Short mmCIF file of C-alpha atoms in Angstrom, two decimals:
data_model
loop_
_atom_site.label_atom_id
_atom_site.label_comp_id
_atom_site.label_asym_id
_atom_site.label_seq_id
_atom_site.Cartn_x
_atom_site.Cartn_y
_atom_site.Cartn_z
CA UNK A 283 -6.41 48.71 -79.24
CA UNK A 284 -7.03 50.80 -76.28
CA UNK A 285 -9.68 47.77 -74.96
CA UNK A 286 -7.44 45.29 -75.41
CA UNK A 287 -4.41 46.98 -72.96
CA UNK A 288 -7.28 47.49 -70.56
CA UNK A 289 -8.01 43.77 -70.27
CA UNK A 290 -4.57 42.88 -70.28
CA UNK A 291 -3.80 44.75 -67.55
CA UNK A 292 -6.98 43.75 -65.40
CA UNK A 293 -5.09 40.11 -65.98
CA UNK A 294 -2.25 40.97 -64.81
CA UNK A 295 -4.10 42.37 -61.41
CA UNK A 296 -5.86 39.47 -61.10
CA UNK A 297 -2.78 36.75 -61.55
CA UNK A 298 -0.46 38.89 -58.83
CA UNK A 299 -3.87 39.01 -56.45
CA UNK A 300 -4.33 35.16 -56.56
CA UNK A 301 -0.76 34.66 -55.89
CA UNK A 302 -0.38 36.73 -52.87
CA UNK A 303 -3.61 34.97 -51.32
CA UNK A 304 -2.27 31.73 -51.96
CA UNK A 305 1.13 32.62 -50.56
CA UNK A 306 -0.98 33.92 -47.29
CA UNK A 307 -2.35 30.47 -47.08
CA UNK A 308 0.37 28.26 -47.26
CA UNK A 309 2.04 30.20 -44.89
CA UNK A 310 -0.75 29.90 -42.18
CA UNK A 311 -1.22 26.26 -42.78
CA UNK A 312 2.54 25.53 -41.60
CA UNK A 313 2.35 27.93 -38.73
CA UNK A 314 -0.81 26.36 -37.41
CA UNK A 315 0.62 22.73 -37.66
CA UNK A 316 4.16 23.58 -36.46
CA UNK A 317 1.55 24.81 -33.69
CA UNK A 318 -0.66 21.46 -33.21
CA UNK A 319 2.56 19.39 -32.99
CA UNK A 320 4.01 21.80 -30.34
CA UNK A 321 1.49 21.35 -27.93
CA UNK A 322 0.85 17.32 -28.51
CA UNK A 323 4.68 16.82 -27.75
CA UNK A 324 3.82 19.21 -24.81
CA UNK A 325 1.26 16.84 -23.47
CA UNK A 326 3.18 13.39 -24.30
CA UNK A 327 5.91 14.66 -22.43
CA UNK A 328 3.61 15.34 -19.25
CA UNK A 329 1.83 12.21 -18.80
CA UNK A 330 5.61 10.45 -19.39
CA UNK A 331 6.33 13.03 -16.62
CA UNK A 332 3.26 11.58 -13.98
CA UNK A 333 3.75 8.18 -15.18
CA UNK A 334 7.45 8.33 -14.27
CA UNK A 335 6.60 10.09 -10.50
CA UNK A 336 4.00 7.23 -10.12
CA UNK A 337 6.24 4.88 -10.95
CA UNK A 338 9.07 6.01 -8.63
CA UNK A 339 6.41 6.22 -5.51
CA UNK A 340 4.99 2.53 -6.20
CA UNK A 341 8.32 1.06 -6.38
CA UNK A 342 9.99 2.07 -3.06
CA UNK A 343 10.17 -0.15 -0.23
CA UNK A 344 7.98 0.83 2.30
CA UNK A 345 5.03 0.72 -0.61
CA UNK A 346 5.35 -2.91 -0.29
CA UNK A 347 5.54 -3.37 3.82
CA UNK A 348 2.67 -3.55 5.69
CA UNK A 349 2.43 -3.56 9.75
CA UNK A 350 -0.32 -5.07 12.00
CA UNK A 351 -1.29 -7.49 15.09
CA UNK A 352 -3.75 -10.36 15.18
CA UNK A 353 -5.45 -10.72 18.38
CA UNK A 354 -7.71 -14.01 18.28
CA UNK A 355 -8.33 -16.94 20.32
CA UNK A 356 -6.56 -20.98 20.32
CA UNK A 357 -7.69 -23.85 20.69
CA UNK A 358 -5.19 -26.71 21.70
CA UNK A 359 -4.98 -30.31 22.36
CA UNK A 360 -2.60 -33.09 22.73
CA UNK A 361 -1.96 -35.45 19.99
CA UNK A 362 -0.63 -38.85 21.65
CA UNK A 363 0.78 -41.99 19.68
CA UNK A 364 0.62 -44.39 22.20
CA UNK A 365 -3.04 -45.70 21.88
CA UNK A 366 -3.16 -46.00 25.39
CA UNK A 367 -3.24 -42.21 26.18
CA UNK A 368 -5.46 -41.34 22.68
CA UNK A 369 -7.99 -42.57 24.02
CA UNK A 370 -8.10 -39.51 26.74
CA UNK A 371 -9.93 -37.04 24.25
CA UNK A 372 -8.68 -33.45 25.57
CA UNK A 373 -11.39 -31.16 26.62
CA UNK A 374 -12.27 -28.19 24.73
CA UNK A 375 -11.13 -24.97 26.14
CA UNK A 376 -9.75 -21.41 24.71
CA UNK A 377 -6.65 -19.65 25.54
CA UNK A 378 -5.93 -15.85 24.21
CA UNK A 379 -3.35 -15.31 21.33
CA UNK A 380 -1.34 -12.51 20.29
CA UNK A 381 0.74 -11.68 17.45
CA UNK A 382 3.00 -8.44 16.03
CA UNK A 383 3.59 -9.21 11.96
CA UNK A 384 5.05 -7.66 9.32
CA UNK A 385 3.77 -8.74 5.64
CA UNK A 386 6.00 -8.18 2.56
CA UNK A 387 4.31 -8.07 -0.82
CA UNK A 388 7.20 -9.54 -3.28
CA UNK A 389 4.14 -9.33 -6.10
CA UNK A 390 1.27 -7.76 -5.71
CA UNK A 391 -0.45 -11.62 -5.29
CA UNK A 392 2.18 -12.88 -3.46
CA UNK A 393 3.35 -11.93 0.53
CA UNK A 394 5.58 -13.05 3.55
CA UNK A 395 4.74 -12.24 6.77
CA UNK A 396 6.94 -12.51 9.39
CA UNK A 397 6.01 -12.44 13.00
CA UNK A 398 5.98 -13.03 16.75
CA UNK A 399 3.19 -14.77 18.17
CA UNK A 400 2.09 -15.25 22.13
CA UNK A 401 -0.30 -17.86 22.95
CA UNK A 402 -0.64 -20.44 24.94
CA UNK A 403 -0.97 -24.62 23.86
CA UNK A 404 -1.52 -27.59 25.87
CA UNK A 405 -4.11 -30.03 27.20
CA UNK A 406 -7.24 -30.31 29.69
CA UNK A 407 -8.26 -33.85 30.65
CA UNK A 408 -11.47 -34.69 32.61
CA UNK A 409 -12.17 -38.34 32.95
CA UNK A 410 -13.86 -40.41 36.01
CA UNK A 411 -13.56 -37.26 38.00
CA UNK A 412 -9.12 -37.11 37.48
CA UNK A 413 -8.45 -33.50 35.95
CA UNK A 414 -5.63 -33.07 34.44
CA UNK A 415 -4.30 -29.71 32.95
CA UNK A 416 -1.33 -29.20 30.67
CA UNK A 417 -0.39 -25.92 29.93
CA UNK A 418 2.36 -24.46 28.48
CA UNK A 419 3.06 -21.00 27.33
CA UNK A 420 4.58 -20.26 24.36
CA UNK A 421 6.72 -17.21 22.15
CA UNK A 422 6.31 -18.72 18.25
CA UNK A 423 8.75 -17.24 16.00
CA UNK A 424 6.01 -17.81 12.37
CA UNK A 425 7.35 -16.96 8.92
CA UNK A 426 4.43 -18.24 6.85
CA UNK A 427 3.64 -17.17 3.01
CA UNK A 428 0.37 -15.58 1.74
CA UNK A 429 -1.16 -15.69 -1.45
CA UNK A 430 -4.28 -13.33 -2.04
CA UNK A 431 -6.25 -13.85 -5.22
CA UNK A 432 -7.15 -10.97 -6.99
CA UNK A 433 -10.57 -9.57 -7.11
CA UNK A 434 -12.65 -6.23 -8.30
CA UNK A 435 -13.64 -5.42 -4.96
CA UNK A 436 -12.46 -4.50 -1.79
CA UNK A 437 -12.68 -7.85 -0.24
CA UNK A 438 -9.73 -10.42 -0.75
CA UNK A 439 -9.59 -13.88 0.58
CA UNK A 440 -5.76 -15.54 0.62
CA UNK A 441 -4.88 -18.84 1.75
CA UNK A 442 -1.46 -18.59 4.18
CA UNK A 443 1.10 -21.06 5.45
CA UNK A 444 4.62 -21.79 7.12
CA UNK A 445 6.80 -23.34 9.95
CA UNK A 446 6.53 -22.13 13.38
CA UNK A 447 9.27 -22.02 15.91
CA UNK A 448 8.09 -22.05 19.36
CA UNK A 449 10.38 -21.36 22.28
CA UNK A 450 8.49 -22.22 26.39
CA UNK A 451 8.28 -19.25 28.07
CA UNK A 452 6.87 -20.71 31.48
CA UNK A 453 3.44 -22.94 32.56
CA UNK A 454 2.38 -25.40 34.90
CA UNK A 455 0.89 -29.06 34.90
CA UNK A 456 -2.22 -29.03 37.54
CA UNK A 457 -3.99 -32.31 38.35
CA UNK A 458 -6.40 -33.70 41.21
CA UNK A 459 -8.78 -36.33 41.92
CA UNK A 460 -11.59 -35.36 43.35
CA UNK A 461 -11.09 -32.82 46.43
CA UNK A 462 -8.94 -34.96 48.00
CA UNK A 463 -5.19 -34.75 45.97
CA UNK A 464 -4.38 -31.60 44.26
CA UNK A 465 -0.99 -30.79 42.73
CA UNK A 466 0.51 -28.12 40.81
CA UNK A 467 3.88 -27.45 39.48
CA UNK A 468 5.51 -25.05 37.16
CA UNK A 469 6.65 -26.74 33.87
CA UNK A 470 10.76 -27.36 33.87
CA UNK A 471 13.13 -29.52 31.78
CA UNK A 472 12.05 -32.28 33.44
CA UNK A 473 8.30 -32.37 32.15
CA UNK A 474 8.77 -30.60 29.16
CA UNK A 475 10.81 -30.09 26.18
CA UNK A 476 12.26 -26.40 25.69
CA UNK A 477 11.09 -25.61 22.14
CA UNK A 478 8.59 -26.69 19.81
CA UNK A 479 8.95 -26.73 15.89
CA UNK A 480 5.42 -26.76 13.86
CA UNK A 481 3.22 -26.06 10.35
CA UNK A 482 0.79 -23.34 10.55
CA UNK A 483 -1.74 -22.76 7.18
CA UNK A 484 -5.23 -21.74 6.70
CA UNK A 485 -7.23 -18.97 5.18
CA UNK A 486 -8.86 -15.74 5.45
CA UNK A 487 -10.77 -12.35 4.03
CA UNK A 488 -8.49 -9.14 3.67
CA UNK A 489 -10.86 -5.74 3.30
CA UNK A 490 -9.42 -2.29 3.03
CA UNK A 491 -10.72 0.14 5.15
CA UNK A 492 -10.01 3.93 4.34
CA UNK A 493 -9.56 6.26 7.07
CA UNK A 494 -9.07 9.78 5.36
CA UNK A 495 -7.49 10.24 2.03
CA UNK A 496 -4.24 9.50 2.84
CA UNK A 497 -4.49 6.29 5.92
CA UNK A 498 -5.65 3.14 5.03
CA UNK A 499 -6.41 0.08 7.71
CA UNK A 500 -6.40 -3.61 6.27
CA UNK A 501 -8.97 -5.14 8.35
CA UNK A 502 -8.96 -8.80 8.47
CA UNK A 503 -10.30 -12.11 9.55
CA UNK A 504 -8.51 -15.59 9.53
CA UNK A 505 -8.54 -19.44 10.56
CA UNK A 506 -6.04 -21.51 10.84
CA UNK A 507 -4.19 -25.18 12.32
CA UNK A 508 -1.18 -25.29 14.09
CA UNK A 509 0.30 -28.59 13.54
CA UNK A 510 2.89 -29.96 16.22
CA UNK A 511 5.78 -31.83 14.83
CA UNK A 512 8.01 -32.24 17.68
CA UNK A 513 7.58 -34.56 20.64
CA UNK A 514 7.13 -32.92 23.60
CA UNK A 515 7.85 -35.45 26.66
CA UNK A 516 11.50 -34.37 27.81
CA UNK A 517 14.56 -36.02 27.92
CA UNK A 518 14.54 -36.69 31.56
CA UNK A 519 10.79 -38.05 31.09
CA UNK A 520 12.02 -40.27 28.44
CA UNK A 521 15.09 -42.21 30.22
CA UNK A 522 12.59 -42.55 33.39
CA UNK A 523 14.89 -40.19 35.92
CA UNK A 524 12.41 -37.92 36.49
CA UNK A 525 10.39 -37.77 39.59
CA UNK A 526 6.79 -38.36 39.47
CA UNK A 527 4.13 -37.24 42.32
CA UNK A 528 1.18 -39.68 41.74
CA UNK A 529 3.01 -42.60 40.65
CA UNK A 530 6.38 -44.71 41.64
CA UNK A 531 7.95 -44.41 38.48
CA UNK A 532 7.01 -42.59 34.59
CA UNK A 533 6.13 -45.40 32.21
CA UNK A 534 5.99 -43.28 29.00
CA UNK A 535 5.69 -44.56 25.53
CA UNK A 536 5.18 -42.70 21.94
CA UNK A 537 5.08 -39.33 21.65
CA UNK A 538 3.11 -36.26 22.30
CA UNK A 539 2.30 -33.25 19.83
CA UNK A 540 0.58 -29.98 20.22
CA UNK A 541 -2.14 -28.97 17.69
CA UNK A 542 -4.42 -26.28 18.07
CA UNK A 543 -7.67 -24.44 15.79
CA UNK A 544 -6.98 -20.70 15.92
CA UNK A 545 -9.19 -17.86 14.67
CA UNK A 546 -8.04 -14.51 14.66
CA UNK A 547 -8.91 -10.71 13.55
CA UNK A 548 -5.94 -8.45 12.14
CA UNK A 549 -5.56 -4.81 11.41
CA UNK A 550 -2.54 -3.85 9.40
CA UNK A 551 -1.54 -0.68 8.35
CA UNK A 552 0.49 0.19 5.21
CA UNK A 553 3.84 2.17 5.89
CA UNK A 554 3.55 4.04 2.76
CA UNK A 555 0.94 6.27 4.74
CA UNK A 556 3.48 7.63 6.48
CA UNK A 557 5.67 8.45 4.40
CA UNK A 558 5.69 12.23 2.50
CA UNK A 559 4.19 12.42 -0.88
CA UNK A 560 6.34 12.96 -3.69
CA UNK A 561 5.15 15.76 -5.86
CA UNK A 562 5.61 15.18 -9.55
CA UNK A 563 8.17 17.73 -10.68
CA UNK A 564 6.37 20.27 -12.97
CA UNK A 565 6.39 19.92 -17.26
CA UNK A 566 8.97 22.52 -18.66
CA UNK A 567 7.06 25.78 -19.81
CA UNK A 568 5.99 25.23 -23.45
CA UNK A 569 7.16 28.17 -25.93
CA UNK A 570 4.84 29.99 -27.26
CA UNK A 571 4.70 29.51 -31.31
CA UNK A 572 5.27 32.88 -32.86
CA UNK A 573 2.61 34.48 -35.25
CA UNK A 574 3.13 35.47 -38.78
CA UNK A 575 2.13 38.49 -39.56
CA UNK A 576 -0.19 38.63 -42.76
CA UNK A 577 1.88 40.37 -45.52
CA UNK A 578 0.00 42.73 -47.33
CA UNK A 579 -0.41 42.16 -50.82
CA UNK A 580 2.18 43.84 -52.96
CA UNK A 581 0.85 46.67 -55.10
CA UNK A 582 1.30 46.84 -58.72
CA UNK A 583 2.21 50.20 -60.36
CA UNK A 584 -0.53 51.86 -62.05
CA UNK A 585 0.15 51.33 -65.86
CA UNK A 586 0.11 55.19 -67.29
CA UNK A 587 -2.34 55.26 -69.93
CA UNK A 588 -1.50 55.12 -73.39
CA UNK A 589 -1.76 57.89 -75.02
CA UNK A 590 -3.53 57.15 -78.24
CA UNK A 591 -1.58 56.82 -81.91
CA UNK A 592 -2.54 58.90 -84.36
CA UNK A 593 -1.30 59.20 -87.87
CA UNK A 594 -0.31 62.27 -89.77
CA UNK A 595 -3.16 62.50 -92.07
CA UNK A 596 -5.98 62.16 -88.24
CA UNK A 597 -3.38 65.39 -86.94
CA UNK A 598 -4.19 67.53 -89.87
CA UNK A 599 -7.39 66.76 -90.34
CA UNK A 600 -8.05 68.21 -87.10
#
């Protein structure tokens, strides 16, 4: 009888043991994943956080306006429709060319570049020993459109085109014959129209150039046509009033148009460099997850042992 208590109460210990170690464990296991989750939602909410800051810088204004010049050379000629004056090829010569721009990116693919161009466009003649120069200087108001096609690499070619207004700015029409006649006068309204209106297109190679870690120069190189469209014999030319100096009277016929085969290097510089970087706005501190203490187990009161039974007849017997 005595055996048998003892085992049930070694039971007993053993059942209440189990179930306080099992109670320990479930109790870690929601603590440590209550944990985990904390510090994933922690990190989400970061990256949202940089994404959001990197968003907000890419999308502003001057991150998609670029400034530069194009300094380059022209070469122009006369395009006549009376066949009796195409015949005169021009001669080739260069002239310098100038231009201030400003490209906006309206996709990253996709860019207008207004600008203001110097330059100057005519026609040089040499034939049986008569020279003949043409020359008139121009300011060209150009608003083409550029589309660069995307690449892994630092190097981008685009195609480019648009109208061109061109407004005279001053010149001169020189000719002689020989050393004997020699004549030179400054282009007027009377030997030339006051504007111009034109096509410009062509193509080019875009690289980007970093200068420190926060400047970047867009180096590039481009060719391209200017295509007259206007005639360029003035009015006065036109109803015969004006005066000529080698001959009694102007017999003009057709038209004349300015074209010209320009090639040109540009350096542009985002505006975004010069703006201040915005700082991402630091994550909220994360809390730190409280640990459970480990309960102890609970202690079971020692069972008194049990006195053993005895009957009358064991009690006087001894």
């Amino acid at each position: 009888m005595v055996k048998m208590n003892k085992v049930i109460c070694l039971i007993t210990c053993f059942s209440f043991a189990v179930f306080a170690q099992s109670e320990i464990e479930n109790t870690e296991v929601p603590a440590q994943s209550e944990t985990e989750n904390t510090e994933v939602a922690a990190q989400s909410e970061t990256e949202n956080t940089e994404v959001v800051a990197q968003s907000e810088t890419g999308n502003t204004f001057l991150d998609r306006i670029n400034i530069g010049i194009k300094l380059g050379v022209n070469f122009p000629s006369i395009v006549y429709s009376s066949k009796r004056l195409d015949d005169y090829q021009s001669s080739t010569y260069a002239t310098g060319l100038f231009e201030l721009f400003g490209e906006y990116s309206i996709i990253p693919s996709l860019s207008v570049l207004p600008g203001i161009k110097y330059t100057t466009r005519g026609q040089h003649l040499d034939v049986f020993g008569f020279k003949y120069e043409y020359n008139v200087k121009f300011i060209e108001l150009t608003l083409p459109v550029a589309y660069t096609f995307p690449t892994t690499i630092d190097i981008s070619p685009y195609v480019i085109g648009g109208p061109v207004i061109g407004i005279v700015c001053g010149g001169d029409i020189r000719y002689s014959e020989g050393d004997r006649i020699s004549h030179k006068i400054k282009l007027n309204k009377s030997n030339s129209s006051s504007s111009d209106f034109g096509l410009y297109f062509g193509s080019g190679l875009k690289y980007n150039l970093p200068i420190n870690e926060r400047f970047l120069m867009i180096l590039g190189f481009e060719a391209g046509y200017h295509l007259g469209l206007t005639n360029k014999y003035s009015d006065k030319e036109h109803n015969k009033t004006a005066k000529a100096l080698n001959a009694d009277d102007y017999n003009i016929e057709g038209t004349r148009k300015h074209r010209g085969l320009e090639l040109g290097i540009t350096f542009a510089l985002p505006l975004a460099s010069f703006k201040k970087l915005k700082q991402p706005e630091p994550p909220p501190p994360v809390p730190e997850p409280e640990l459970l203490q480990e309960s102890e187990p609970e202690q079971l009161p020692e069972s008194e042992p049990e006195k053993p039974n005895h009957t009358v007849d064991e009690i006087t017997n001894q």
